[in-house]
Each structure stands twice: as structure tokens, then as C-alpha cells.
Coordinates of C-alpha atoms and ligand atoms in Angstrom, one line a residue:
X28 CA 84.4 130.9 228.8
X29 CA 82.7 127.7 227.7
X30 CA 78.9 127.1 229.4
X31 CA 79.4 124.7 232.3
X32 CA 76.9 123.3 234.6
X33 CA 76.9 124.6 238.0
X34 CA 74.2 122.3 239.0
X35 CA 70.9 120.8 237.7
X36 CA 69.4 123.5 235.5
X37 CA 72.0 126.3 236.7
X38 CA 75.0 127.3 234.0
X39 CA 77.4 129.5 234.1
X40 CA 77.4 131.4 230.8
X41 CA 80.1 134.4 231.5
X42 CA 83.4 135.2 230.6
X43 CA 87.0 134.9 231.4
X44 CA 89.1 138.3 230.5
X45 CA 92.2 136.8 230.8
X46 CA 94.4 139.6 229.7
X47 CA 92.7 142.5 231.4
X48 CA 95.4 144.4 233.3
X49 CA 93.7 147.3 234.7
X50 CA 90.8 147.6 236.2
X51 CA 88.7 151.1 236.9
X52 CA 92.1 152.3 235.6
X53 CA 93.3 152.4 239.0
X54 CA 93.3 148.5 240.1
X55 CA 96.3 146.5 238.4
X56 CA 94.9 143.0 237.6
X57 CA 97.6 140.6 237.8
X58 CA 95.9 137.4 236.9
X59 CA 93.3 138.8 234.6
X60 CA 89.6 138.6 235.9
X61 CA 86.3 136.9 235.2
X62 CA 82.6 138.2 234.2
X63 CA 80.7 135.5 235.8
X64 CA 76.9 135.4 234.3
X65 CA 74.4 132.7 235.4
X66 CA 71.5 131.2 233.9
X67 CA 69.3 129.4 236.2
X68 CA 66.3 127.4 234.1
X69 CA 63.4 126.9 236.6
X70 CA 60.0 124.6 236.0
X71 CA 58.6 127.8 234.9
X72 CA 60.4 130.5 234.6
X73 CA 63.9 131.3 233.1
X74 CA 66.2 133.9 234.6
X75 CA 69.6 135.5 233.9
X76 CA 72.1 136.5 237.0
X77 CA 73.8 139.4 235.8
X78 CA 75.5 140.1 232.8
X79 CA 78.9 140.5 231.4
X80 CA 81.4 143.7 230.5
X81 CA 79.8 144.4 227.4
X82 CA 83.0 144.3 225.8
X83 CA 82.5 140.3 226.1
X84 CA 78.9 140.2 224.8
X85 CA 79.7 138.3 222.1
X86 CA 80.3 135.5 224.4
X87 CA 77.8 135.6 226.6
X88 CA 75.4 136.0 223.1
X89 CA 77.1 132.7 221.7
X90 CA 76.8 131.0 225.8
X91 CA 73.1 131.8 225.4
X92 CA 72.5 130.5 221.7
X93 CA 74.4 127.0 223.1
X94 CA 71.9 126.6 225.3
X95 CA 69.3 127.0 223.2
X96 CA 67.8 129.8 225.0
X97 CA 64.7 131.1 223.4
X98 CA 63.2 132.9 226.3
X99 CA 64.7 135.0 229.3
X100 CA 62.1 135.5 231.8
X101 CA 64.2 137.8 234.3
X102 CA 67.5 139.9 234.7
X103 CA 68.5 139.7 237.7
X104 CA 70.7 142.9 238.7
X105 CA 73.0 142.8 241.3
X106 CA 75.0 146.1 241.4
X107 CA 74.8 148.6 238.3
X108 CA 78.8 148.6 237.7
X109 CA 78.9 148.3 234.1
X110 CA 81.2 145.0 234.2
X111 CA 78.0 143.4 235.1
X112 CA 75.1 145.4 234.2
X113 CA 76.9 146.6 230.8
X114 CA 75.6 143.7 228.4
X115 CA 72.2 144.2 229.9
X116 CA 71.0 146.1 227.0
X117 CA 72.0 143.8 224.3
X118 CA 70.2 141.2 226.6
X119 CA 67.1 142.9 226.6
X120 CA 67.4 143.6 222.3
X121 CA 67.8 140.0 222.1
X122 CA 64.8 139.1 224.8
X123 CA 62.5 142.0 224.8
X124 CA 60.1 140.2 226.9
X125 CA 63.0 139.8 229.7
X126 CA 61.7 141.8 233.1
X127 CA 65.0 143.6 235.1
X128 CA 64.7 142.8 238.4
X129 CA 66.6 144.7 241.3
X130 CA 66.0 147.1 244.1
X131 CA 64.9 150.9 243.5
X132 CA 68.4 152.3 243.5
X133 CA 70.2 150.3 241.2
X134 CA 67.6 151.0 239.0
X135 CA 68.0 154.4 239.2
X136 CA 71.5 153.5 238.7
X137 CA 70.7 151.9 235.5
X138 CA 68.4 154.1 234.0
X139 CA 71.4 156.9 233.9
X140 CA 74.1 154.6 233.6
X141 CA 72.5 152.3 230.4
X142 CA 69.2 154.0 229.7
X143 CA 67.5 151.1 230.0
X144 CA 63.7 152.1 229.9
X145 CA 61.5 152.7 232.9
X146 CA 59.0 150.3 232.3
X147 CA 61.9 147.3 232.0
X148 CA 62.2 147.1 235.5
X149 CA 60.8 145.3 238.5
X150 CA 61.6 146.2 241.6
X151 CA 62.3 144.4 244.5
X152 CA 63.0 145.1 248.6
X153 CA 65.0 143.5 251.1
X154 CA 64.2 139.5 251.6
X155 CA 61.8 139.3 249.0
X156 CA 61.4 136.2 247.1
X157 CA 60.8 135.6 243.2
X158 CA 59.7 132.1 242.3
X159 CA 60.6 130.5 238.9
X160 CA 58.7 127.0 239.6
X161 CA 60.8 124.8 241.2
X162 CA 63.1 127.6 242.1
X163 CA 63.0 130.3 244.4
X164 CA 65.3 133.7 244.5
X165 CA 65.5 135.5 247.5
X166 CA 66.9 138.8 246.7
X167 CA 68.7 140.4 250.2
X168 CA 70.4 143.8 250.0
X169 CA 73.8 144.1 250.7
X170 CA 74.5 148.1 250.7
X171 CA 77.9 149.4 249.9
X172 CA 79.6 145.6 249.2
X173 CA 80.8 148.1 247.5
X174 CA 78.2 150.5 245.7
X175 CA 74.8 151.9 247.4
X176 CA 72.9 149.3 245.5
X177 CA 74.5 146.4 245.9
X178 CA 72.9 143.0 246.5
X179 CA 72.4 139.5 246.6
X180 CA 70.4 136.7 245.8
X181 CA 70.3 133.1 247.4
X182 CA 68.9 130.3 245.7
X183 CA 66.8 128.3 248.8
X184 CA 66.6 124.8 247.1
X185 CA 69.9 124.6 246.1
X186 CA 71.7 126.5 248.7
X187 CA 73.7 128.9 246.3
X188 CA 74.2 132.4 246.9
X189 CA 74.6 134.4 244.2
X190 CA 77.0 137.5 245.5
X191 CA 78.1 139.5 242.6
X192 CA 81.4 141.9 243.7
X193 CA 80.9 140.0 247.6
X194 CA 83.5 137.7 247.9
X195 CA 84.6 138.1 244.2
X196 CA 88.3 137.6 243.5
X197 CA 90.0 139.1 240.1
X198 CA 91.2 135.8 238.9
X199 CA 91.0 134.4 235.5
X200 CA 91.5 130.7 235.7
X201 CA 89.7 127.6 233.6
X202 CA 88.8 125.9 237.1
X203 CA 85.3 126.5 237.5
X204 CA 85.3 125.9 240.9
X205 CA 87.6 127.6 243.9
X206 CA 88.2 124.4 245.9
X207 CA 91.5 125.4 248.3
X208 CA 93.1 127.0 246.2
X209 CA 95.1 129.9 247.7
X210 CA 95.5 131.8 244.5
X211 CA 91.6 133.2 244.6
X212 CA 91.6 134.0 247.8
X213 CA 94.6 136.0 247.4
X214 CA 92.9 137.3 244.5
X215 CA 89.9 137.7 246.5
X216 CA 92.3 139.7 249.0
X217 CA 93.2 142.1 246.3
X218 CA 89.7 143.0 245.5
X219 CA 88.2 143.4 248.6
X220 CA 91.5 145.5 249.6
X221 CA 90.5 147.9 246.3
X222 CA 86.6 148.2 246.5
X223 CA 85.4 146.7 249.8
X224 CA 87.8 147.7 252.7
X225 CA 87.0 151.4 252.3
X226 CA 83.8 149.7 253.8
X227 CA 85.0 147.2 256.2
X228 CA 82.5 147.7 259.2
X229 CA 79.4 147.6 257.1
X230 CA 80.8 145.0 254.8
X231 CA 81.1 143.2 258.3
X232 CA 77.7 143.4 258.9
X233 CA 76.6 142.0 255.2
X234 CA 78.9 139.1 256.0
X235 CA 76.9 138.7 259.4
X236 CA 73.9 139.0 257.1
X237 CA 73.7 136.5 254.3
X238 CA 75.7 134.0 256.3
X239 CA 72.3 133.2 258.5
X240 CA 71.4 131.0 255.9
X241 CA 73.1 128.2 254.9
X242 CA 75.1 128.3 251.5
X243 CA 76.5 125.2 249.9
X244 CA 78.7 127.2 247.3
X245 CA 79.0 131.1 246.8
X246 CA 78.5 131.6 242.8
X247 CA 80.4 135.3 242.7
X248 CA 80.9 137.4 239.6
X249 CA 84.2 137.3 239.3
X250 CA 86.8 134.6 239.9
X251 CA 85.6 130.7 240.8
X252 CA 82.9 129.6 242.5
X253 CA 83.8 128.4 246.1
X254 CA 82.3 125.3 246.5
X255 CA 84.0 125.4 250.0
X256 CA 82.0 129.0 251.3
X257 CA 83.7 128.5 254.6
X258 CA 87.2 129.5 253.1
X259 CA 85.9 133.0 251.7
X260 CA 83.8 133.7 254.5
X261 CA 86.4 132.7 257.0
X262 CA 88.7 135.3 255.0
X263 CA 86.2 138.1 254.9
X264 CA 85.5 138.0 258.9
X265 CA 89.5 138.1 259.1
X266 CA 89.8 140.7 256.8
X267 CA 87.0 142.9 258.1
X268 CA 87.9 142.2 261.9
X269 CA 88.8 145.0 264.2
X270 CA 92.6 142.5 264.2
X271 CA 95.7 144.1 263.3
X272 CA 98.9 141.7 262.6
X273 CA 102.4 143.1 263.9
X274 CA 103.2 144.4 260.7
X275 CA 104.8 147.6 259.1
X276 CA 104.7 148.4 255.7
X277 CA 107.0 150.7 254.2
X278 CA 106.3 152.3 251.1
X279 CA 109.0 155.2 250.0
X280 CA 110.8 156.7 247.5
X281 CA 113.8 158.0 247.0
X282 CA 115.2 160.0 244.3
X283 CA 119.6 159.9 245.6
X284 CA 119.7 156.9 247.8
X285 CA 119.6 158.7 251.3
X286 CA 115.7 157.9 252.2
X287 CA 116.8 154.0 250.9
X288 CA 119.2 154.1 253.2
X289 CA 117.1 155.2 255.6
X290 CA 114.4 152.6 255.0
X291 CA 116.8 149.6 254.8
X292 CA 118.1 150.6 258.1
X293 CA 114.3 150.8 259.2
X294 CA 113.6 147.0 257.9
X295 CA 116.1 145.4 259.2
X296 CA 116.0 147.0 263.0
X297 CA 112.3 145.8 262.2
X298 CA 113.2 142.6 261.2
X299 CA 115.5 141.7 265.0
X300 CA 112.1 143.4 266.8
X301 CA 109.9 140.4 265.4
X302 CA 107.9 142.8 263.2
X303 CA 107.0 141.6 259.9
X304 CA 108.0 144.0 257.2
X305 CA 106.7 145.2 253.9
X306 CA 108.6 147.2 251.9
X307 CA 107.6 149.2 248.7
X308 CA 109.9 151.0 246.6
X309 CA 106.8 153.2 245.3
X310 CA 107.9 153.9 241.4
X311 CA 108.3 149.9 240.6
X312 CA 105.0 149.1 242.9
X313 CA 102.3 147.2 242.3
X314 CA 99.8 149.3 243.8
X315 CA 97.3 146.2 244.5
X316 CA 99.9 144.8 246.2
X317 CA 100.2 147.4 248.6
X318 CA 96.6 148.0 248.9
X319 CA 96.4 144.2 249.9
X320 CA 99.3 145.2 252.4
X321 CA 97.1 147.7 254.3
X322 CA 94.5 145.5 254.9
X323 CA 96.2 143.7 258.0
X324 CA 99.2 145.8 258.4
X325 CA 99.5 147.7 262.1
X326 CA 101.8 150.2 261.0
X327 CA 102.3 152.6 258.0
X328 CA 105.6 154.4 257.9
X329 CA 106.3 156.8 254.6
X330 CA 109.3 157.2 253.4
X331 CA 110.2 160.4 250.6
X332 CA 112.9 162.9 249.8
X333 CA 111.8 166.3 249.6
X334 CA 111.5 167.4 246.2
X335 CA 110.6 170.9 245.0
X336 CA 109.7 171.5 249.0
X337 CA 107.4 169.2 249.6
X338 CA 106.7 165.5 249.3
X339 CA 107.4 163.3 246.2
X340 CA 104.6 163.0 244.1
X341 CA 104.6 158.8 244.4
X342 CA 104.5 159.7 248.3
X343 CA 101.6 161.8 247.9
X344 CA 100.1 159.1 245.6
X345 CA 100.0 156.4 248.3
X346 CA 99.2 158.8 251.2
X347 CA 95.9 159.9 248.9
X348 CA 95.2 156.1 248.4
X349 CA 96.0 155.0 251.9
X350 CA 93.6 157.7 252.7
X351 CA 90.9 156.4 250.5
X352 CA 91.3 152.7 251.3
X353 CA 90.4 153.6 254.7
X354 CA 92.5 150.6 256.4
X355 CA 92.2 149.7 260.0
X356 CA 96.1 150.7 260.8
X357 CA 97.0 151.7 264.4
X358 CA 100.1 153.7 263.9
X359 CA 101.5 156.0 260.7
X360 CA 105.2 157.8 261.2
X361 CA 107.1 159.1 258.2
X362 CA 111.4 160.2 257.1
X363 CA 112.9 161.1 254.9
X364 CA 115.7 162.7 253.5
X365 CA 115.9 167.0 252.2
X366 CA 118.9 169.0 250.5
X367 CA 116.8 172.2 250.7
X368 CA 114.2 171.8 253.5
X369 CA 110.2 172.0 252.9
X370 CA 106.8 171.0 254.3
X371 CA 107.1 167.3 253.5
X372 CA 105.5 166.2 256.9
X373 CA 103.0 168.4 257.8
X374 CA 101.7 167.7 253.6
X375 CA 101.6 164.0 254.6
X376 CA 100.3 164.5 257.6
X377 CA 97.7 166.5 256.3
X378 CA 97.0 164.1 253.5
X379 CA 95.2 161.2 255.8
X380 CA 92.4 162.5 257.3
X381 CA 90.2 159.4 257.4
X382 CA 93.0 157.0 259.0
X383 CA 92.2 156.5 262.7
X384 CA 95.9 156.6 263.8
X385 CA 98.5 157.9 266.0
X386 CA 101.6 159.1 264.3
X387 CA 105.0 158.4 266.1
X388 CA 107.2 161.0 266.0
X389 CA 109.0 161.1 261.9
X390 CA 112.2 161.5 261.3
X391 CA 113.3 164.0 258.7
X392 CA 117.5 164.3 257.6
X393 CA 119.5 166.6 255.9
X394 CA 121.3 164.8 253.3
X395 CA 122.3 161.7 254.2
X396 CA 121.6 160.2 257.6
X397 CA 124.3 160.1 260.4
X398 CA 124.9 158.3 263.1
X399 CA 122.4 160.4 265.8
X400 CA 120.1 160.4 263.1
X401 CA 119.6 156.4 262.6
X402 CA 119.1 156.5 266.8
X403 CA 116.0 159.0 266.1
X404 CA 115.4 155.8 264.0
X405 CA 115.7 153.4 266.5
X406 CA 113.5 155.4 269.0
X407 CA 110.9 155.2 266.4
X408 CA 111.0 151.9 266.7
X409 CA 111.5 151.7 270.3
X410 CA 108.2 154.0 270.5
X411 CA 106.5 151.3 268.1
X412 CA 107.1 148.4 270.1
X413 CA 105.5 149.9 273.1
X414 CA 102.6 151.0 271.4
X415 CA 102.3 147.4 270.2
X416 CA 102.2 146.1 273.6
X417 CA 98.7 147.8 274.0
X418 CA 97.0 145.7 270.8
Ligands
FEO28 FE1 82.6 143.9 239.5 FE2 81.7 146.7 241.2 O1 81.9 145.7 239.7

């Protein structure tokens, strides 16, 4: 990514990874992503905001040298997650004199994580200011947005808050800024759904938090600045609410055709209720997309075949994940079809501890489904729209 000014004496020196495809190895990127670094030049003191995936030093290195940066004053460290901490070492080889600056557990973080040295770091607490002339950082903790450590700064005479992961979007894109564009905040969608969702109520709060002072743009570190905040912020309140939307997803799997049958049959009864309907045919999913999915969606009904007595292993795979992501669904039911017969349910079942939800009665068939089976269908159905008349 080239340097661009941000604003008077503010660059952005990161990087765009535009053909990253995975992230954590888990998250499927899509449009590729961004390691946004800043570098804020103040009357008197020079500091760095974060860093990039040291893969992508070079161009951060090369950003820096453009500028004519002789002196870093401060690293500012946001969240120890190596895609922003990692090029922090090189950093500090290349500026000895640079001071770390962050908060006492993501230094801690950082000391195991880089072994960066002891004596490198300054630490900072909740609100606490850092002036760099005729700048000033204010440095406010954000906890779990989405690590223990994670935090913020907002820069008071320019109105920019500096987020990090918070309100990030995994977009690579040669716009520097976000404007309206619907594509990062879909983006944005897919990455709070992966990292921030499993943390919705507190992430809530930290929304509540750094939105009592007024930001002109939010400068995050990944994806496009927003120079309209409103848009992001609006999103995150939506996303983080206690709101469902009248919506069923329905991931499944099915190895002969009876459990597609079965969820067909399930999409289109759906359809005539007024529902809105996701389906997933798990072994060609993107499994951001569903993740995205769950972070409105009412309703969560599974679909698999019984397989070896028990539940297919793509099933399982979005049962654990579901489980994980922690999203704020009301009602889970599962079917399925068996040839043998098995525990499928009850290992479902069993597999989503942390959702707070009611399950509606599943339906489970032998071989393929008949007619009195597709009416057990149609009273899970019935059963769903009653329960939805209590949201
Ligand atoms: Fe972008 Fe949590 O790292």
C-alpha cells in the first residue's frame, strides 16, 4: 500500500494483502484484507500505531523510509495479535530509541508472543493521555474487542479513533477511505461474526464506551477508514443488539439426497410462512458466510444423515462452530435422514452448550422421507411460527 495522508501530519503506512485467503486458518478471506499502520508526526514527538503482519515488513520498512522517518518516538500497541504487533521487532531494530506503549497485559502478551524486552515498554491504564506536542493520544481499554488486551486510542484534536480489530473489516481495496460503500461493512460483518460476536454483550459495552466522544473518522486496522463513523457504529449496535430478524438458516449435509430432500421441503414451507431462509449445503460452504448468517438469524435448524451412527462430520463442524460463535439465536431443531439408526441428535444436541436456545422438537427419517414424515416437518414449522410470535 502506497503512504497516503490521512490528515495533516497523520499517514497511513500499512499494507494491503490482497491475496490472503485464510485467515487464523479457520476464517476464509474472500476479498483479501488490510494491515493498516499509522504514523502520526506531532510538534514534538513521532509515534507509530501498530504495525503490520510481519510478512509485509518490507512495506511498511520502504512506507517509513518515504517518509523520511529518522526517528520513532512511540509504538503504540493496540492488541498483541501478531498481524499487528508482528513487525514490531523489526521496528524497534530499525528505531532502538522507539518506547512500546500499551497496557500491562498486552505487554505480557508481547513479551511471550515476540520477546520484545522488558525494559521496551511503557505502560499505560484506562483514559490516560500521551502528548506528542500538538497532539494528544488518549489510550481507552477496550477488553475482549476480541482479545483480553485490546484497546484503543482517540486522537482529541483531530477527532480520529484509532480502533485496531474494533470495527475492522477484512477487505482489501485501493480506496482509502470507506465512504458508503456496502462492501466493508459486509466485510466488517464477516469479521465481527469470526472474532467479536463470541463477545457481543461486552463488545456492546465498548461500543457504548468510545462512542462518548466524538469521532470524525474511525482509522481501523484492517479494511478502510470510515470517514462516515456513523455507518460502522450504526452496524455494530445492530449487530450486537439483543434483535433477532425472522430468519432460519439451514446448514446440512447430505451424503444420498434424502436429508436434501428434506431441507428443500423445509425452505420452501419456510419461504410461504414469510421466513427468510438461508441455506447451506455444508461441504461447498463458505464458512464466513455462515458465520455472518448467525449473527441475526432467529433460528438454526441442522440438517445430516447419519453416518457411521452418529452425525456427519461437516454437521459436527458447524454445531462446534455455532457453539463457539456464541450467536444470539432463539430457536435450534435438527432432521435428518438414517439407513441404520444412531445417536445423531442427542450428539448435536449435546454439541451446543453455550447457545441460549430452545430446541423444537427434530425430525429424524428412515430412508427417505414420506408423506407423515414431511407433516412432522410442517409441525416444526408450525411450532416455529408460534414461537416467533413471542419475539
Ligand atoms: Fe487483526 Fe486480532 O488481529
Amino acid at each position: 500500500m502506497p503512504v497516503r495522508s490521512v490528515k495533516k501530519d497523520i499517514f497511513s503506512v500499512g499494507s494491503i494483502h490482497w491475496d490472503r485467503r485464510i485467515f487464523d486458518e479457520l476464517i476464509p478471506l474472500p476479498d483479501g484484507t488490510s494491515y493498516n499502520a499509522y504514523l502520526i508526526k506531532g510538534s514534538e514527538k513521532t509515534a507509530m500505531i501498530d504495525s503490520v503482519d510481519p510478512e509485509k515488513w518490507t512495506e511498511l520498512e520502504m512506507n517509513l523510509c518515504e517518509l523520511g522517518i529518522k526517528k520513532i518516538d512511540y509504538i503504540i500497541t493496540h492488541h498483541a495479535e501478531q498481524d499487528h504487533s508482528g513487525s514490531i521487532p523489526m521496528l524497534l531494530k530499525k528505531f532502538p530509541e522507539a518506547v512500546v506503549v500499551t497496557n500491562d497485559k498486552c505487554k505480557a502478551f508481547e513479551i511471550d508472543l515476540l520477546h520484545i524486552a522488558e525494559e521496551k515498554f511503557m505502560v499505560i491504564k484506562d483514559n490516560e493521555t500521551l502528548s506528542l506536542g500538538n497532539k494528544t493520544l488518549r489510550f481507552l481499554m477496550t477488553p475482549w474487542v476480541h482479545w483480553p488486551e485490546t484497546m484503543v486510542t482517540y486522537l482529541e484534536e483531530d477527532k480520529i479513533l484509532f480502533s485496531c480489530d474494533f470495527f475492522g473489516s477484512h477487505y482489501a481495496g485501493s480506496d482509502l477511505y470507506a465512504g458508503e460503500n456496502p462492501i466493508v461493512v459486509h466485510g466488517a460483518k464477516r469479521y465481527y461474526a469470526e472474532i467479536m460476536m463470541p463477545f457481543r454483550t461486552t463488545v456492546a459495552k465498548n461500543v457504548d464506551k468510545v462512542t462518548a466522544y466524538d469521532i470524525k473518522m474511525i482509522a481501523p486496522s484492517h479494511g478502510p477508514i470510515y470517514d462516515k463513523p456513523e455507518i460502522i457504529i450504526d452496524a455494530y449496535r445492530d449487530w450486537t443488539s439483543d434483535k433477532v430478524k425472522k430468519e432460519v438458516l439451514i446448514p446440512y449435509v447430505s451424503m444420498h439426497g434424502s436429508t436434501k430432500i428434506m431441507a428443500e421441503y423445509l425452505t420452501g414451507r419456510l419461504i410461504k410462512k414469510g421466513f427468510s431462509v438461508k441455506m447451506f449445503n455444508l461441504p461447498v460452504t463458505d464458512i464466513g458466510e455462515l458465520a455472518m448468517s448467525l449473527v441475526d438469524a432467529s433460528t438454526i435448524i441442522i440438517g445430516s444423515p447419519i453416518v457411521l451412527a452418529g452425525a456427519h462430520p461437516a454437521a459436527v463442524y458447524s454445531a462446534f462452530l455455532a457453539n463457539a460463535l456464541r450467536p444470539k439465536a432463539k430457536f435450534v431443531s435438527i432432521f435428518g435422514s438414517y439407513g441404520w439408526g444412531g445417536k445423531m441428535v442427542d450428539q448435536l444436541a449435546g454439541l451446543i452448550p453455550n447457545l441460549k436456545v430452545e430446541i423444537i422438537e427434530p425430525v429424524l427419517v428412515k430412508g427417505l422421507p414420506r408423506a407423515e414424515d414431511f407433516k412432522k416437518l410442517d409441525q416444526m414449522i408450525e411450532s416455529l411460527e408460534e414461537k416467533h410470535k413471542s419475539l
